[in-house]
mmCIF file of C-alpha atoms in Angstrom:
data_model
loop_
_atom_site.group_PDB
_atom_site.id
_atom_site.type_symbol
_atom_site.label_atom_id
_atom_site.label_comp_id
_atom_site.label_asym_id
_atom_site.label_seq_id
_atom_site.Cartn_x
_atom_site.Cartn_y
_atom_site.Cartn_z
ATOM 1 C CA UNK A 1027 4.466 -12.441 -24.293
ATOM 2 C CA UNK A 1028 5.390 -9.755 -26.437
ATOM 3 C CA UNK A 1029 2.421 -9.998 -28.512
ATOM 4 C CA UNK A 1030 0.225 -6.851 -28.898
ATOM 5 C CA UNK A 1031 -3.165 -8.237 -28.545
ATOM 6 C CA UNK A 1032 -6.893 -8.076 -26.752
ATOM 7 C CA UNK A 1033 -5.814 -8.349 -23.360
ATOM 8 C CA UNK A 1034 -2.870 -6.714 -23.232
ATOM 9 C CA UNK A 1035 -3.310 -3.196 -26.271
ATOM 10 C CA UNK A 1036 -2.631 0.038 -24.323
ATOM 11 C CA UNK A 1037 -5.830 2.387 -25.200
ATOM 12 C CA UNK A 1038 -4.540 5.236 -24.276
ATOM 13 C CA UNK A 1039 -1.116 7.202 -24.604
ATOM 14 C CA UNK A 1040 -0.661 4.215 -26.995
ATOM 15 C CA UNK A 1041 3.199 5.768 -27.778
ATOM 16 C CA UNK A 1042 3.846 5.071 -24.164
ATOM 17 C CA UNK A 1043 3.143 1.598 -24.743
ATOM 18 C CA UNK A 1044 5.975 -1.254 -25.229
ATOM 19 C CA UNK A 1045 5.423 -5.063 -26.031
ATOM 20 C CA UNK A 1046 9.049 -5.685 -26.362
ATOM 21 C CA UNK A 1047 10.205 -8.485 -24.018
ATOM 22 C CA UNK A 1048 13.643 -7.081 -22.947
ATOM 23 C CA UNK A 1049 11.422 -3.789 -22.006
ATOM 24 C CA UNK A 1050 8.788 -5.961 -19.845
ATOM 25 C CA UNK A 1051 11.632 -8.026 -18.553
ATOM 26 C CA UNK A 1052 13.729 -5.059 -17.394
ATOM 27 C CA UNK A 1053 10.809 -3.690 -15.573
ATOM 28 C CA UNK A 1054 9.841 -6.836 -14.305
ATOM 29 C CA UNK A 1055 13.890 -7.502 -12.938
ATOM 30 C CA UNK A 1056 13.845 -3.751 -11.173
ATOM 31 C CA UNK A 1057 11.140 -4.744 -8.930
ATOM 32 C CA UNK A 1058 10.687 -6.742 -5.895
ATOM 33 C CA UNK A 1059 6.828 -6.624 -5.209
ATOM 34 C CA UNK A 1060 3.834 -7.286 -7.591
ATOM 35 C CA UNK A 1061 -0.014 -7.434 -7.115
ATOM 36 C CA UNK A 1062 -1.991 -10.047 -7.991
ATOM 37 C CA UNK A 1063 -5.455 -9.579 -8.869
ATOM 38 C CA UNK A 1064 -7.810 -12.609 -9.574
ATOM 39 C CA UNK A 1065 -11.600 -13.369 -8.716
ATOM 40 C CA UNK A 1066 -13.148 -15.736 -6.752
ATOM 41 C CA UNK A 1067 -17.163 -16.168 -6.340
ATOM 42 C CA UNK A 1068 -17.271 -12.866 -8.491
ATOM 43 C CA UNK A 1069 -15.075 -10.899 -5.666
ATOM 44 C CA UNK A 1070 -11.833 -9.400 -7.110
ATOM 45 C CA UNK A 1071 -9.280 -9.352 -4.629
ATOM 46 C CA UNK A 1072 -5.895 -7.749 -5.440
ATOM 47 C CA UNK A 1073 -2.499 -9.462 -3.225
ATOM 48 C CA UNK A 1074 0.990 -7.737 -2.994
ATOM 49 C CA UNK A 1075 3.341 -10.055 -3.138
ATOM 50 C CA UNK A 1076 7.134 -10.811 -3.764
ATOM 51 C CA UNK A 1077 8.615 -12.307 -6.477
ATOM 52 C CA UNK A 1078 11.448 -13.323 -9.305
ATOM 53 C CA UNK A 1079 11.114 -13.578 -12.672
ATOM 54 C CA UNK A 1080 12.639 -17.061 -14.593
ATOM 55 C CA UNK A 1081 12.059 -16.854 -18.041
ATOM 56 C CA UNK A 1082 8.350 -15.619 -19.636
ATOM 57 C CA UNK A 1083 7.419 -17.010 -15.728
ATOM 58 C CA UNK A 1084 7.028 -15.119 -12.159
ATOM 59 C CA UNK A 1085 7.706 -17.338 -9.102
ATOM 60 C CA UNK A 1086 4.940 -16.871 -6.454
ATOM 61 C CA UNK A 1087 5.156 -18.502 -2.551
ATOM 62 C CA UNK A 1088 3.348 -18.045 0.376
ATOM 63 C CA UNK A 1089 2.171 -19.946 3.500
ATOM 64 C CA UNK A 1090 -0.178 -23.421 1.900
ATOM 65 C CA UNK A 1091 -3.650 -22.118 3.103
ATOM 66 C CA UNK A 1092 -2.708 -18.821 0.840
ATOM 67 C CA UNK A 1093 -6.445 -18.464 -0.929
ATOM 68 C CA UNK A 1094 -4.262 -16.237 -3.814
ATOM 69 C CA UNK A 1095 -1.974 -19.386 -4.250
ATOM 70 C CA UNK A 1096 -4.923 -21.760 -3.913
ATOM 71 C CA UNK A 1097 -6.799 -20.550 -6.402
ATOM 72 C CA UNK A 1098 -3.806 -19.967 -8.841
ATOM 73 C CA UNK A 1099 -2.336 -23.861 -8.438
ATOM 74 C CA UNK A 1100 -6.057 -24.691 -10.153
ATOM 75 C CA UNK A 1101 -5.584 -22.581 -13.123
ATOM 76 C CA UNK A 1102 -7.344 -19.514 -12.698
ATOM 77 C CA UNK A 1103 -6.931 -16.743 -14.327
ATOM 78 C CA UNK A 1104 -4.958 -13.826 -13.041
ATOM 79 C CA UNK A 1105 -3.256 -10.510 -13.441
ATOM 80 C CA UNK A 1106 -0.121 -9.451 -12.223
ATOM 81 C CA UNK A 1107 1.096 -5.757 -12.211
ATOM 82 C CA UNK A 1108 4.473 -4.518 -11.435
ATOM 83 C CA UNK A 1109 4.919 -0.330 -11.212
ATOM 84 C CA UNK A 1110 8.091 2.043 -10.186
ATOM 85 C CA UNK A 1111 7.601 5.444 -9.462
ATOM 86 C CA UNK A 1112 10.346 7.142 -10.749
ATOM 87 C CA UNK A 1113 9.717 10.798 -10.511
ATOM 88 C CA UNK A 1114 6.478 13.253 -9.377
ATOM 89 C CA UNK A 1115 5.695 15.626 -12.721
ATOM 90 C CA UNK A 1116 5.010 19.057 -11.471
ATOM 91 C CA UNK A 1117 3.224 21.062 -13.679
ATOM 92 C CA UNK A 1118 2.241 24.879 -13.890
ATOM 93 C CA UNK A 1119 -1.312 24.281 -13.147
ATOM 94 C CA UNK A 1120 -2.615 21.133 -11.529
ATOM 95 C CA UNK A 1121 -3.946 19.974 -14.220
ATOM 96 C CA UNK A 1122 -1.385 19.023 -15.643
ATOM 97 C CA UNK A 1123 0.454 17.072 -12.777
ATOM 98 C CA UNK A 1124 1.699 14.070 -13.784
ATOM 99 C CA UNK A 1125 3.889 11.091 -12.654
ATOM 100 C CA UNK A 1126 7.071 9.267 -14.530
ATOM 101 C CA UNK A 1127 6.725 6.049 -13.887
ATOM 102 C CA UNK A 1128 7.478 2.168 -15.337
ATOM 103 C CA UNK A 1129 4.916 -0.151 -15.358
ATOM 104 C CA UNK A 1130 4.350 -3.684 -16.925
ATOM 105 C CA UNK A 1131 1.080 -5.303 -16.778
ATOM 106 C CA UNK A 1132 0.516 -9.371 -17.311
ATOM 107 C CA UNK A 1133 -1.752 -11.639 -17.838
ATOM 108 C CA UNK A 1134 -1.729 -15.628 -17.731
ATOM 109 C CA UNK A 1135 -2.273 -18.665 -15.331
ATOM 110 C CA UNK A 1136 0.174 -20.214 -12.868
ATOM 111 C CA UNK A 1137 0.437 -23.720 -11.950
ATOM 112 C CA UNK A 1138 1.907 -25.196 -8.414
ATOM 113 C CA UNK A 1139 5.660 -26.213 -8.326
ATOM 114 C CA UNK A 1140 5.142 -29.620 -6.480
ATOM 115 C CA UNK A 1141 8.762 -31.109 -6.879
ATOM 116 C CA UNK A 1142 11.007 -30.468 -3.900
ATOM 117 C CA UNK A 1143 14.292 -29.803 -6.204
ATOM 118 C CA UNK A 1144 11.917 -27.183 -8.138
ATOM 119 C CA UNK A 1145 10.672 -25.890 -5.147
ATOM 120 C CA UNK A 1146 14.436 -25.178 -3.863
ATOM 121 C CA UNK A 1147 15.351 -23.977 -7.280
ATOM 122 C CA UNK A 1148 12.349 -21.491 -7.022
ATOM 123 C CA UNK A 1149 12.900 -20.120 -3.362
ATOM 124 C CA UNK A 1150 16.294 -19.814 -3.886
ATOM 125 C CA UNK A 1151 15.429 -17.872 -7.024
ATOM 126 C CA UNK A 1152 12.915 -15.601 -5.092
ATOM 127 C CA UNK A 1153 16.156 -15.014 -2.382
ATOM 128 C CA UNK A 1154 18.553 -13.436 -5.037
ATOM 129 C CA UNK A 1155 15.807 -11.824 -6.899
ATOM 130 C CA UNK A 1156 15.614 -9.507 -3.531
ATOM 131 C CA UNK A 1157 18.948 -10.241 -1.706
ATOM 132 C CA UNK A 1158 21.987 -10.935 -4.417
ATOM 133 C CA UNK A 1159 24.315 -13.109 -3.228
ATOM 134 C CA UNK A 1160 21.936 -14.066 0.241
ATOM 135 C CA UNK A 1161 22.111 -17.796 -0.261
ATOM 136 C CA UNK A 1162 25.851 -18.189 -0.284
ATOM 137 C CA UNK A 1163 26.044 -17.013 3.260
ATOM 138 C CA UNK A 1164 22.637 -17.619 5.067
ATOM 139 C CA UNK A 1165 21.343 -21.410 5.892
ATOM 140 C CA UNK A 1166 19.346 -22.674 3.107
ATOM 141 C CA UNK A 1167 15.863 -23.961 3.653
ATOM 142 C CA UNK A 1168 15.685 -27.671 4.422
ATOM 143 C CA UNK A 1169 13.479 -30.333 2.838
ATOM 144 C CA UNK A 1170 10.852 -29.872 5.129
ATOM 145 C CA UNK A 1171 10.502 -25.899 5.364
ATOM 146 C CA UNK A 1172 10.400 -26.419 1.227
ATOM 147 C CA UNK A 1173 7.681 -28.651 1.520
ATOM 148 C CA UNK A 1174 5.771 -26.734 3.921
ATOM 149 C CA UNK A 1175 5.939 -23.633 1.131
ATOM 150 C CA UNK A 1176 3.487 -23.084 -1.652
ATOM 151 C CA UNK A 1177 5.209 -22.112 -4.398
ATOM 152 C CA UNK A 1178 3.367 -21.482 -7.941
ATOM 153 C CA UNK A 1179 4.627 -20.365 -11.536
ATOM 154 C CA UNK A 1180 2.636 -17.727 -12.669
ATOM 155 C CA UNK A 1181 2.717 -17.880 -16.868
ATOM 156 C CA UNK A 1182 2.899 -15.039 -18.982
ATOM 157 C CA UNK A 1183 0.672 -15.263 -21.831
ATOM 158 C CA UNK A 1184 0.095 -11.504 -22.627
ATOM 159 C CA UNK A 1185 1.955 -8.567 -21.367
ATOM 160 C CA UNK A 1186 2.333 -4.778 -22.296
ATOM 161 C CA UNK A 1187 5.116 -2.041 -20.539
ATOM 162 C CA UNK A 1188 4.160 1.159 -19.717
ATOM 163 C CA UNK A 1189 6.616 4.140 -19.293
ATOM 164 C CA UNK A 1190 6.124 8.082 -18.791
ATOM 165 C CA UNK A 1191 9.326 9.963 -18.776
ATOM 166 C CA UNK A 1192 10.034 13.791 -19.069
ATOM 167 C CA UNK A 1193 9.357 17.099 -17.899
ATOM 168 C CA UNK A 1194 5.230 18.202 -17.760
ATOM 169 C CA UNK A 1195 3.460 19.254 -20.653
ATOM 170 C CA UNK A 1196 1.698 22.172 -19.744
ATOM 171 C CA UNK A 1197 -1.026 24.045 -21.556
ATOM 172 C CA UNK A 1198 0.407 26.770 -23.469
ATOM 173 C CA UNK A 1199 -1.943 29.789 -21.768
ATOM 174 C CA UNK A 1200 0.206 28.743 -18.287
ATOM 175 C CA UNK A 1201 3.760 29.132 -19.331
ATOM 176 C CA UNK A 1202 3.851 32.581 -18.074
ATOM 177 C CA UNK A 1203 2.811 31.835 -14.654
ATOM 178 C CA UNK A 1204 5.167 32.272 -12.106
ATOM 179 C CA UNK A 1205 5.101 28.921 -10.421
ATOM 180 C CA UNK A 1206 7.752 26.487 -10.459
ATOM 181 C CA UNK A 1207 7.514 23.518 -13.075
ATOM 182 C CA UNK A 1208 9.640 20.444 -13.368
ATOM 183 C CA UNK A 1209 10.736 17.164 -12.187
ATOM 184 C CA UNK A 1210 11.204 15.098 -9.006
ATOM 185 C CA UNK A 1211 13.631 11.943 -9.443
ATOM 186 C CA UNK A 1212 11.849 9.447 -6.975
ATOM 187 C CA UNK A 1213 13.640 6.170 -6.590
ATOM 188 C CA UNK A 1214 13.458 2.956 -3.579
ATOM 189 C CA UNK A 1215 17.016 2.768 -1.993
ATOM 190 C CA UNK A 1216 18.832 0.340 0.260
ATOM 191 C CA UNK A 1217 19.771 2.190 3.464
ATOM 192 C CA UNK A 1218 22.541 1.400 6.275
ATOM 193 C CA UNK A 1219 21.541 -2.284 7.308
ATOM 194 C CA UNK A 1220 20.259 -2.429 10.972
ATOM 195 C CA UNK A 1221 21.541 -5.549 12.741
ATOM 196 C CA UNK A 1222 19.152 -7.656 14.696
ATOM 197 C CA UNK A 1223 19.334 -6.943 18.419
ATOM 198 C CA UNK A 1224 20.012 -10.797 19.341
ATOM 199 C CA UNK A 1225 22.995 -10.692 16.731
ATOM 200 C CA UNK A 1226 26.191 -12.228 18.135
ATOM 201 C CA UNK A 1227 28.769 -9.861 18.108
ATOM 202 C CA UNK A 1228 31.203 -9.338 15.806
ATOM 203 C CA UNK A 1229 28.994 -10.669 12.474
ATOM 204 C CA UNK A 1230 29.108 -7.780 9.700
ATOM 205 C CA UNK A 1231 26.679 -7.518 6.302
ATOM 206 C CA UNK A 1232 28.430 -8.204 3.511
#
């Protein structure tokens, strides 16, 4: 996965490039939703979607007449993208705007997770990839909500990390300019949970 090769060389600001796994990983661990793009009849189609990482491997469900998962249980092949936004670059001119961002861009095949332990192992997986600690206090799926899941293993084969960080580099002409230049942090954050309005009283988030 680490590999620097055809699919997967950053062309340009190669020295932002990484091919480290513990670099793709980490990116890959801070996020909750991907996009999938793969083709079909020569139509690209692109799919956000959630998911959890297990190993070189990104766990994939949706509802079973999901075309994205369809096509992905028979092997084609697809590209998965994951990106944070982590600050807006504001330069002197406009130019020169920029963004600071993490990104990690892979490419592979997935196959379908048929076995109903696996497919528990894998939704469960998915759960406290975006709620830690859900599945020790909500009802676990049964047998036949598992069954009535497609779930698929999407394969890393090649994959390259992306990262911009720092202030804007501005031309040197616009340094005396009297406009503000800088950084601003941008970042998702959990907010005050917001009970469901059938929720017997008394129950708390923990």
């Amino acid at each position: 996965m680490s590999k620097e090769a055809g699919r997967n060389k950053i062309k340009r600001h190669k020295d932002r490039g990484h091919y480290d796994e513990l670099t793709i990983n980490q990116i890959l661990d801070d996020g909750k939703i991907c996009h999938v793009g793969f083709t079909v009849d020569q139509q690209p189609f692109v799919i956000p979607m959630a998911y959890a990482r297990q190993g070189h491997s990104l766990i994939l469900h949706g509802a079973p007449n999901s075309r994205l998962l369809n096509q992905l249980a028979n092997g084609i092949p697809a590209c998965v993208t994951v990106t944070h936004l982590d600050g807006l670059v504001l330069a002197r001119s406009t130019f020169h705007h920029s963004l600071n961002f993490r990104s990690v861009v892979a490419f592979g095949k997935a196959r379908a997770i048929e076995l109903l332990d696996e497919k528990h192992a894998a939704l469960i997986a998915i759960t406290e990839h975006l709620a830690p600690g859900r599945t020790a206090v909500a009802r676990a799926a049964t047998d036949e909500e598992a069954m009535a899941t497609s779930v698929v293993l999407f394969e890393i084969e090649e994959a390259s990390a992306k990262i911009r960080t720092g202030p804007p580099i501005d031309s040197p002409k616009d340094m005396a300019l009297d406009v503000w230049a800088g950084v601003i942090p941008t970042s998702i954050q959990e907010h005050a949970p917001l009970a469901a309005p059938d929720l017997k009283p008394g129950i708390t988030y923990e």
